[in-house]
Coordinates of N, CA and C in Angstrom, one line a residue:
D2 N 0.8 -1.2 0.0 CA 0.0 0.0 0.0 C 0.8 1.3 0.0
K3 N 2.2 1.1 0.2 CA 3.0 2.3 0.3 C 4.2 2.1 -0.7
I4 N 4.6 3.3 -1.3 CA 5.8 3.2 -2.1 C 6.8 4.4 -1.7
V5 N 8.0 4.2 -1.9 CA 9.0 5.2 -1.6 C 9.2 6.1 -2.9
V6 N 9.1 7.4 -2.7 CA 9.2 8.3 -3.9 C 10.3 9.2 -3.6
I7 N 11.1 9.4 -4.7 CA 12.2 10.4 -4.7 C 11.8 11.5 -5.6
C8 N 11.7 12.7 -5.0 CA 11.1 13.8 -5.8 C 11.9 15.1 -5.6
R9 N 11.7 16.0 -6.5 CA 12.3 17.3 -6.4 C 11.3 18.3 -5.7
T10 N 11.7 18.8 -4.6 CA 10.8 19.7 -3.9 C 11.2 21.1 -3.8
S11 N 12.4 21.4 -4.5 CA 12.9 22.8 -4.5 C 13.8 22.9 -5.7
I12 N 13.8 24.0 -6.4 CA 14.7 24.3 -7.5 C 15.9 25.0 -7.0
E13 N 17.0 24.4 -7.1 CA 18.3 24.9 -6.6 C 19.3 25.0 -7.7
K14 N 20.4 25.8 -7.5 CA 21.5 25.9 -8.5 C 22.2 24.5 -8.6
D15 N 22.4 23.9 -7.4 CA 23.0 22.6 -7.3 C 22.0 21.6 -7.5
P16 N 22.1 20.7 -8.6 CA 21.0 19.7 -8.8 C 20.9 18.7 -7.8
T17 N 21.9 18.5 -6.9 CA 21.8 17.6 -5.8 C 21.1 18.1 -4.6
E18 N 20.7 19.4 -4.7 CA 19.9 20.0 -3.6 C 18.5 20.0 -4.0
G19 N 17.6 20.1 -3.0 CA 16.2 20.1 -3.3 C 15.5 18.8 -3.6
I20 N 16.2 17.7 -3.2 CA 15.7 16.3 -3.4 C 15.1 15.9 -2.0
T21 N 13.9 15.3 -2.1 CA 13.3 14.8 -0.9 C 12.8 13.4 -1.1
I22 N 13.0 12.5 -0.1 CA 12.5 11.2 -0.1 C 11.3 11.1 0.8
C23 N 10.2 10.5 0.3 CA 9.0 10.4 1.1 C 8.3 9.1 0.8
I24 N 7.3 8.8 1.6 CA 6.4 7.6 1.4 C 5.1 8.0 1.0
A25 N 4.6 7.5 -0.2 CA 3.3 7.8 -0.7 C 2.4 6.7 -0.6
D26 N 1.1 7.0 -0.4 CA 0.1 6.0 -0.2 C -0.5 5.6 -1.6
T27 N -0.5 4.4 -2.0 CA -1.0 4.0 -3.3 C -2.5 4.0 -3.4
R28 N -3.2 4.2 -2.2 CA -4.6 4.3 -2.2 C -5.1 5.7 -2.4
D29 N -4.2 6.7 -2.5 CA -4.6 8.1 -2.8 C -5.2 8.2 -4.2
P30 N -6.3 9.0 -4.3 CA -7.0 9.1 -5.6 C -6.1 9.6 -6.7
G31 N -5.0 10.3 -6.4 CA -4.1 10.8 -7.4 C -3.1 9.9 -7.9
F32 N -3.1 8.7 -7.3 CA -2.1 7.7 -7.6 C -2.5 6.8 -8.8
T33 N -1.7 6.6 -9.8 CA -2.1 5.8 -10.9 C -0.9 4.8 -11.2
D34 N -1.2 3.6 -11.4 CA -0.2 2.5 -11.7 C -0.4 2.1 -13.1
V35 N 0.5 2.4 -14.0 CA 0.4 2.0 -15.4 C 1.3 0.9 -15.8
P36 N 0.8 -0.4 -15.9 CA 1.7 -1.5 -16.2 C 2.4 -1.3 -17.5
L37 N 3.7 -1.7 -17.6 CA 4.6 -1.6 -18.7 C 4.9 -3.0 -19.3
T38 N 5.0 -3.1 -20.6 CA 5.5 -4.3 -21.2 C 7.0 -4.2 -21.4
T39 N 7.7 -5.2 -20.8 CA 9.2 -5.1 -20.8 C 9.8 -6.3 -21.6
I40 N 11.0 -6.1 -22.1 CA 11.7 -7.2 -22.8 C 12.1 -8.3 -21.9
A41 N 12.2 -8.0 -20.6 CA 12.6 -9.0 -19.6 C 11.4 -9.9 -19.1
K42 N 10.2 -9.4 -19.6 CA 8.9 -10.1 -19.1 C 8.8 -10.1 -17.6
D43 N 9.3 -9.1 -17.0 CA 9.1 -8.9 -15.5 C 8.0 -7.8 -15.3
R44 N 7.6 -7.6 -14.1 CA 6.5 -6.7 -13.8 C 7.1 -5.3 -13.4
Q45 N 6.8 -4.4 -14.3 CA 7.2 -3.0 -14.0 C 6.0 -2.1 -14.3
S46 N 6.1 -0.9 -13.7 CA 5.0 0.1 -13.9 C 5.5 1.5 -14.0
R47 N 4.8 2.3 -14.7 CA 5.0 3.8 -14.7 C 4.0 4.3 -13.6
I48 N 4.6 5.0 -12.6 CA 3.8 5.6 -11.6 C 3.5 7.0 -11.9
V49 N 2.2 7.4 -11.8 CA 1.8 8.8 -12.0 C 1.2 9.3 -10.7
L50 N 1.8 10.4 -10.3 CA 1.3 11.0 -9.0 C 0.7 12.4 -9.4
N51 N -0.6 12.5 -9.2 CA -1.3 13.8 -9.5 C -1.9 14.4 -8.2
N52 N -1.3 15.4 -7.7 CA -1.7 16.1 -6.5 C -1.8 15.1 -5.3
V53 N -0.9 14.2 -5.2 CA -0.8 13.3 -4.1 C -0.2 14.1 -2.9
C54 N -0.9 14.1 -1.8 CA -0.4 14.8 -0.6 C 0.3 13.8 0.3
V55 N 1.5 14.3 0.8 CA 2.3 13.5 1.7 C 2.5 14.2 3.0
P56 N 2.0 13.7 4.1 CA 2.3 14.4 5.4 C 3.7 14.4 5.8
I57 N 4.1 15.4 6.5 CA 5.5 15.6 6.9 C 6.1 14.4 7.6
T58 N 5.2 13.7 8.3 CA 5.6 12.5 9.1 C 6.1 11.3 8.1
D59 N 5.7 11.4 6.8 CA 6.1 10.4 5.9 C 7.3 10.8 5.1
V60 N 8.0 11.9 5.5 CA 9.2 12.3 4.8 C 10.4 11.5 5.5
I61 N 11.2 10.9 4.6 CA 12.4 10.2 5.1 C 13.6 11.1 5.1
G62 N 14.2 11.3 6.3 CA 15.3 12.3 6.4 C 14.8 13.7 6.4
Q63 N 15.5 14.6 5.9 CA 15.2 16.0 5.9 C 14.7 16.5 4.5
V64 N 13.7 17.4 4.5 CA 13.2 18.0 3.3 C 14.3 18.7 2.5
N65 N 14.4 18.4 1.2 CA 15.4 19.0 0.3 C 16.8 18.5 0.6
Q66 N 17.0 17.6 1.4 CA 18.3 17.1 1.7 C 18.5 15.6 1.5
G67 N 17.8 15.1 0.5 CA 17.7 13.6 0.4 C 18.8 13.0 -0.5
W68 N 19.6 13.9 -1.2 CA 20.5 13.3 -2.2 C 21.5 12.4 -1.7
D69 N 22.1 12.7 -0.5 CA 23.1 11.8 0.0 C 22.6 10.4 0.2
L70 N 21.4 10.3 0.7 CA 20.8 8.9 0.9 C 20.5 8.3 -0.4
V71 N 19.9 9.1 -1.4 CA 19.6 8.6 -2.7 C 20.9 8.1 -3.4
S72 N 22.0 8.8 -3.3 CA 23.2 8.4 -3.9 C 23.7 7.1 -3.4
T73 N 23.6 6.9 -2.1 CA 24.0 5.7 -1.4 C 23.2 4.5 -1.9
M74 N 21.9 4.8 -1.9 CA 20.9 3.7 -2.4 C 21.2 3.3 -3.8
L75 N 21.5 4.3 -4.7 CA 21.8 4.0 -6.1 C 23.0 3.1 -6.2
D76 N 24.1 3.4 -5.5 CA 25.3 2.6 -5.5 C 25.1 1.2 -5.0
K77 N 24.4 1.1 -3.9 CA 24.1 -0.3 -3.4 C 23.2 -1.1 -4.3
S78 N 22.2 -0.4 -4.8 CA 21.3 -1.1 -5.7 C 22.0 -1.6 -7.0
T79 N 23.0 -0.7 -7.5 CA 23.7 -1.1 -8.7 C 24.6 -2.3 -8.4
S80 N 25.2 -2.4 -7.3 CA 26.1 -3.5 -7.0 C 25.2 -4.8 -6.9
L81 N 24.1 -4.7 -6.3 CA 23.2 -5.9 -6.2 C 22.7 -6.3 -7.5
L82 N 22.4 -5.3 -8.4 CA 22.0 -5.6 -9.8 C 23.1 -6.4 -10.5
C83 N 24.3 -5.9 -10.3 CA 25.5 -6.6 -10.9 C 25.5 -8.1 -10.4
A84 N 25.3 -8.3 -9.1 CA 25.3 -9.7 -8.6 C 24.2 -10.5 -9.3
Q85 N 23.0 -9.9 -9.6 CA 22.0 -10.6 -10.3 C 22.5 -11.0 -11.7
M86 N 23.1 -10.0 -12.4 CA 23.6 -10.2 -13.8 C 24.7 -11.3 -13.8
V87 N 25.5 -11.3 -12.8 CA 26.6 -12.3 -12.7 C 26.0 -13.7 -12.5
G88 N 25.0 -13.8 -11.6 CA 24.3 -15.1 -11.4 C 23.7 -15.6 -12.7
A89 N 23.0 -14.8 -13.4 CA 22.3 -15.2 -14.6 C 23.3 -15.6 -15.7
A90 N 24.4 -14.8 -15.8 CA 25.4 -15.0 -16.9 C 26.2 -16.3 -16.5
R91 N 26.5 -16.5 -15.3 CA 27.2 -17.7 -14.9 C 26.4 -19.0 -15.2
K92 N 25.1 -18.9 -14.9 CA 24.2 -20.0 -15.3 C 24.2 -20.3 -16.8
D93 N 24.1 -19.2 -17.5 CA 24.1 -19.3 -19.0 C 25.4 -20.0 -19.5
S94 N 26.6 -19.6 -18.9 CA 27.8 -20.2 -19.3 C 27.9 -21.6 -18.9
E95 N 27.4 -22.0 -17.7 CA 27.5 -23.4 -17.3 C 26.6 -24.3 -18.2
I96 N 25.4 -23.8 -18.5 CA 24.6 -24.5 -19.4 C 25.2 -24.8 -20.8
A97 N 25.9 -23.7 -21.3 CA 26.5 -23.8 -22.6 C 27.7 -24.7 -22.6
I98 N 28.5 -24.6 -21.6 CA 29.7 -25.5 -21.5 C 29.3 -26.9 -21.4
E99 N 28.3 -27.2 -20.5 CA 27.8 -28.6 -20.4 C 27.3 -29.1 -21.7
Y100 N 26.5 -28.3 -22.4 CA 25.9 -28.7 -23.6 C 27.0 -29.0 -24.7
S101 N 28.0 -28.2 -24.7 CA 29.1 -28.4 -25.7 C 29.9 -29.7 -25.5
K102 N 29.8 -30.2 -24.2 CA 30.5 -31.5 -23.9 C 29.7 -32.7 -24.4
N103 N 28.4 -32.5 -24.5 CA 27.4 -33.6 -24.8 C 26.9 -33.6 -26.2
R104 N 26.9 -32.4 -26.8 CA 26.4 -32.3 -28.2 C 27.5 -32.7 -29.2
T105 N 27.2 -33.7 -30.0 CA 28.2 -34.2 -30.9 C 28.0 -33.7 -32.4
A106 N 29.0 -33.5 -33.1 CA 29.0 -33.2 -34.5 C 30.2 -33.8 -35.2
F107 N 30.0 -34.4 -36.3 CA 31.1 -35.1 -37.0 C 31.8 -36.1 -36.1
G108 N 31.0 -36.8 -35.3 CA 31.6 -37.8 -34.4 C 32.3 -37.4 -33.2
R109 N 32.3 -36.2 -32.8 CA 32.9 -35.8 -31.6 C 32.2 -34.6 -30.9
P110 N 32.4 -34.4 -29.6 CA 31.7 -33.3 -28.9 C 32.1 -31.9 -29.6
I111 N 31.1 -31.0 -29.7 CA 31.4 -29.7 -30.3 C 32.5 -28.9 -29.4
A112 N 32.6 -29.3 -28.1 CA 33.6 -28.6 -27.3 C 35.0 -28.9 -27.8
A113 N 35.2 -30.0 -28.6 CA 36.5 -30.3 -29.1 C 36.9 -29.4 -30.3
F114 N 35.9 -28.7 -30.9 CA 36.3 -27.8 -31.9 C 36.8 -26.5 -31.3
Q115 N 37.9 -26.1 -31.9 CA 38.7 -24.9 -31.3 C 37.8 -23.7 -31.2
S116 N 37.0 -23.4 -32.2 CA 36.2 -22.2 -32.1 C 35.2 -22.2 -30.9
V117 N 34.6 -23.4 -30.7 CA 33.7 -23.5 -29.6 C 34.4 -23.5 -28.2
S118 N 35.6 -24.1 -28.2 CA 36.4 -24.1 -26.9 C 36.9 -22.7 -26.6
H119 N 37.2 -21.9 -27.6 CA 37.5 -20.5 -27.4 C 36.4 -19.7 -26.8
M120 N 35.2 -20.0 -27.3 CA 34.0 -19.3 -26.8 C 33.8 -19.7 -25.3
C121 N 33.9 -20.9 -25.0 CA 33.8 -21.4 -23.6 C 34.8 -20.8 -22.7
A122 N 36.0 -20.7 -23.2 CA 37.1 -20.0 -22.4 C 36.8 -18.5 -22.2
D123 N 36.4 -17.9 -23.2 CA 36.0 -16.4 -23.1 C 34.9 -16.2 -22.1
M124 N 33.9 -17.1 -22.1 CA 32.8 -16.9 -21.2 C 33.3 -17.1 -19.7
T125 N 34.2 -18.0 -19.5 CA 34.7 -18.3 -18.2 C 35.5 -17.1 -17.7
I126 N 36.3 -16.5 -18.5 CA 37.1 -15.4 -18.2 C 36.3 -14.2 -17.9
W127 N 35.3 -13.9 -18.7 CA 34.4 -12.8 -18.6 C 33.6 -12.9 -17.3
I128 N 33.0 -14.0 -17.0 CA 32.2 -14.2 -15.8 C 33.0 -14.0 -14.5
D129 N 34.2 -14.6 -14.5 CA 35.1 -14.4 -13.4 C 35.4 -12.9 -13.1
G130 N 35.7 -12.2 -14.2 CA 36.0 -10.8 -14.1 C 34.8 -10.0 -13.6
C131 N 33.6 -10.3 -14.1 CA 32.4 -9.7 -13.6 C 32.2 -9.9 -12.1
E132 N 32.4 -11.2 -11.7 CA 32.2 -11.6 -10.3 C 33.2 -10.9 -9.4
L133 N 34.4 -10.8 -9.8 CA 35.5 -10.2 -9.0 C 35.2 -8.7 -8.8
L134 N 34.9 -8.0 -9.8 CA 34.6 -6.6 -9.7 C 33.3 -6.3 -8.8
T135 N 32.3 -7.2 -9.0 CA 31.1 -7.0 -8.2 C 31.4 -7.3 -6.7
F136 N 32.2 -8.4 -6.4 CA 32.5 -8.7 -5.1 C 33.4 -7.6 -4.4
E137 N 34.3 -7.0 -5.2 CA 35.1 -5.9 -4.7 C 34.3 -4.7 -4.2
S138 N 33.3 -4.3 -5.1 CA 32.4 -3.2 -4.7 C 31.6 -3.5 -3.4
L139 N 31.1 -4.7 -3.3 CA 30.3 -5.1 -2.1 C 31.2 -5.2 -0.9
W140 N 32.5 -5.7 -1.1 CA 33.4 -5.8 0.0 C 33.7 -4.5 0.6
K141 N 33.9 -3.5 -0.3 CA 34.3 -2.1 0.1 C 33.1 -1.5 0.9
M142 N 31.9 -1.8 0.4 CA 30.7 -1.3 1.2 C 30.7 -1.9 2.6
D143 N 31.0 -3.2 2.7 CA 31.0 -3.9 4.0 C 32.0 -3.4 4.9
Q144 N 33.2 -2.9 4.3 CA 34.3 -2.4 5.1 C 34.2 -0.9 5.3
N145 N 33.1 -0.3 4.9 CA 33.0 1.2 5.0 C 34.1 2.0 4.4
L146 N 34.5 1.4 3.2 CA 35.5 2.1 2.4 C 34.8 2.8 1.2
P147 N 35.4 3.8 0.6 CA 34.8 4.4 -0.6 C 34.6 3.4 -1.7
Y148 N 33.4 3.4 -2.3 CA 33.1 2.3 -3.2 C 32.5 2.8 -4.6
S149 N 32.3 4.1 -4.7 CA 31.6 4.5 -5.9 C 32.3 4.2 -7.2
V150 N 33.6 4.3 -7.2 CA 34.4 3.9 -8.5 C 34.3 2.5 -8.8
E151 N 34.4 1.6 -7.7 CA 34.3 0.2 -7.9 C 32.9 -0.2 -8.4
V152 N 31.9 0.4 -7.9 CA 30.5 0.1 -8.4 C 30.4 0.5 -9.9
S153 N 30.9 1.6 -10.3 CA 30.9 2.0 -11.7 C 31.6 1.0 -12.6
Q154 N 32.8 0.6 -12.1 CA 33.6 -0.4 -12.8 C 32.9 -1.7 -13.0
A155 N 32.3 -2.2 -11.9 CA 31.5 -3.4 -12.0 C 30.4 -3.4 -13.0
K156 N 29.6 -2.3 -12.9 CA 28.4 -2.1 -13.8 C 28.8 -2.0 -15.2
S157 N 29.9 -1.3 -15.5 CA 30.3 -1.1 -16.9 C 30.8 -2.4 -17.5
F158 N 31.6 -3.2 -16.7 CA 32.1 -4.5 -17.2 C 31.0 -5.5 -17.3
C159 N 30.1 -5.6 -16.3 CA 29.0 -6.5 -16.3 C 28.1 -6.2 -17.5
N160 N 27.8 -5.0 -17.8 CA 26.9 -4.6 -18.9 C 27.4 -5.2 -20.2
E161 N 28.7 -5.1 -20.4 CA 29.3 -5.6 -21.7 C 29.5 -7.1 -21.7
K162 N 30.0 -7.6 -20.6 CA 30.4 -9.0 -20.6 C 29.3 -10.0 -20.3
C163 N 28.3 -9.6 -19.5 CA 27.2 -10.5 -19.2 C 26.3 -10.7 -20.4
I164 N 26.1 -9.6 -21.1 CA 25.3 -9.8 -22.3 C 26.0 -10.6 -23.4
A165 N 27.4 -10.4 -23.4 CA 28.2 -11.2 -24.4 C 28.2 -12.6 -24.0
I166 N 28.1 -13.0 -22.8 CA 28.0 -14.4 -22.3 C 26.7 -15.0 -22.8
A167 N 25.6 -14.2 -22.6 CA 24.3 -14.7 -22.9 C 24.2 -14.9 -24.5
R168 N 24.8 -14.0 -25.2 CA 24.8 -14.2 -26.7 C 25.6 -15.4 -27.1
T169 N 26.8 -15.5 -26.5 CA 27.7 -16.6 -26.8 C 27.1 -18.0 -26.5
S170 N 26.4 -18.0 -25.3 CA 25.7 -19.3 -24.9 C 24.6 -19.6 -26.0
Q171 N 23.9 -18.7 -26.5 CA 22.9 -18.9 -27.5 C 23.6 -19.4 -28.8
V172 N 24.7 -18.9 -29.2 CA 25.4 -19.3 -30.4 C 25.9 -20.7 -30.2
I173 N 26.4 -21.1 -29.1 CA 26.8 -22.5 -28.9 C 25.6 -23.5 -29.0
H174 N 24.5 -23.0 -28.5 CA 23.3 -23.9 -28.6 C 22.7 -23.9 -29.9
G175 N 23.0 -23.0 -30.8 CA 22.4 -23.0 -32.1 C 20.9 -22.5 -32.0
G176 N 20.1 -23.0 -32.9 CA 18.7 -22.5 -33.0 C 17.9 -22.7 -31.7
M177 N 18.2 -23.8 -30.9 CA 17.4 -24.0 -29.7 C 17.6 -22.9 -28.7
G178 N 18.8 -22.2 -28.7 CA 19.1 -21.2 -27.8 C 18.2 -20.0 -27.9
F179 N 17.5 -19.8 -29.0 CA 16.7 -18.7 -29.3 C 15.2 -19.0 -29.1
M180 N 14.9 -20.2 -28.7 CA 13.5 -20.6 -28.6 C 12.9 -20.1 -27.3
M181 N 11.6 -19.6 -27.3 CA 11.0 -19.1 -26.2 C 10.9 -20.1 -25.0
E182 N 10.8 -21.4 -25.3 CA 10.6 -22.4 -24.3 C 11.9 -22.7 -23.6
F183 N 13.0 -22.3 -24.1 CA 14.3 -22.6 -23.5 C 14.8 -21.6 -22.5
D184 N 15.4 -22.0 -21.4 CA 15.9 -21.1 -20.4 C 16.7 -19.9 -20.9
L185 N 17.6 -20.2 -21.8 CA 18.6 -19.2 -22.3 C 17.8 -18.0 -22.8
H186 N 16.7 -18.2 -23.5 CA 16.0 -17.0 -24.0 C 15.5 -16.1 -22.9
L187 N 15.0 -16.7 -21.8 CA 14.6 -15.8 -20.7 C 15.8 -15.1 -20.1
W188 N 16.9 -15.8 -19.9 CA 18.0 -15.1 -19.3 C 18.6 -14.1 -20.2
Y189 N 18.6 -14.3 -21.5 CA 19.1 -13.2 -22.4 C 18.2 -12.0 -22.2
R190 N 16.9 -12.2 -22.2 CA 16.0 -11.0 -22.0 C 16.3 -10.3 -20.7
R191 N 16.4 -11.1 -19.6 CA 16.7 -10.5 -18.3 C 18.0 -9.7 -18.3
I192 N 19.0 -10.3 -18.8 CA 20.3 -9.6 -18.8 C 20.3 -8.4 -19.6
A193 N 19.7 -8.5 -20.8 CA 19.6 -7.3 -21.7 C 18.9 -6.1 -21.0
A194 N 17.8 -6.4 -20.3 CA 17.1 -5.4 -19.5 C 17.9 -4.8 -18.4
W195 N 18.6 -5.7 -17.7 CA 19.4 -5.2 -16.5 C 20.5 -4.3 -17.0
T196 N 21.1 -4.5 -18.2 CA 22.2 -3.7 -18.6 C 21.7 -2.2 -18.8
M197 N 20.4 -2.0 -19.0 CA 19.9 -0.7 -19.2 C 19.4 0.0 -17.9
R198 N 19.5 -0.8 -16.8 CA 19.1 -0.2 -15.5 C 20.3 0.2 -14.7
M199 N 20.2 1.3 -13.9 CA 21.2 1.7 -13.0 C 22.5 2.1 -13.7
G200 N 22.4 2.5 -14.9 CA 23.6 2.9 -15.6 C 23.9 2.1 -16.8
T201 N 23.9 2.7 -18.0 CA 24.3 1.9 -19.2 C 25.7 2.2 -19.6
T202 N 26.2 1.5 -20.6 CA 27.6 1.7 -21.1 C 27.5 1.9 -22.6

């Protein structure tokens, strides 16, 4: 029944000023939830607030002073999104590598072909790099060390390499990798959508 809203409540020279975080009631007559169709096939909405009143008791922190908290939330959310991407991409790579060991062509597993083995090696290197950068950003958060640079590094690398892993996995599987009924199709959609959230590259 409640949502957290980040809104501009004052026009200031510094764009980081005048930001307020508050809690809005979804039962308010001015609240509209417009469902969106997404490539990830997940549930998202565009929220429209029309003259929705928020009591001062539902303000989180100080009025016009919410940017520091918002910035922290964005960094932490981005790192967690990277962890989601890493998990999906690792599953994609594991499925593809296992498939390449069992799928035969010309009397031998396709993993024995150099071009396929190179793709499997690339996926392994990419996913380990994504995981290490993501873990470093999360570790720095846990240790109360500066982490904004590491978060950006992780998101930038994950955006490029996780989607590359999903594509490579589909290539190794051939036509079945693109079928709606197959797991890889879902994970490709999810990873593609996640690359566009919390910072693109």
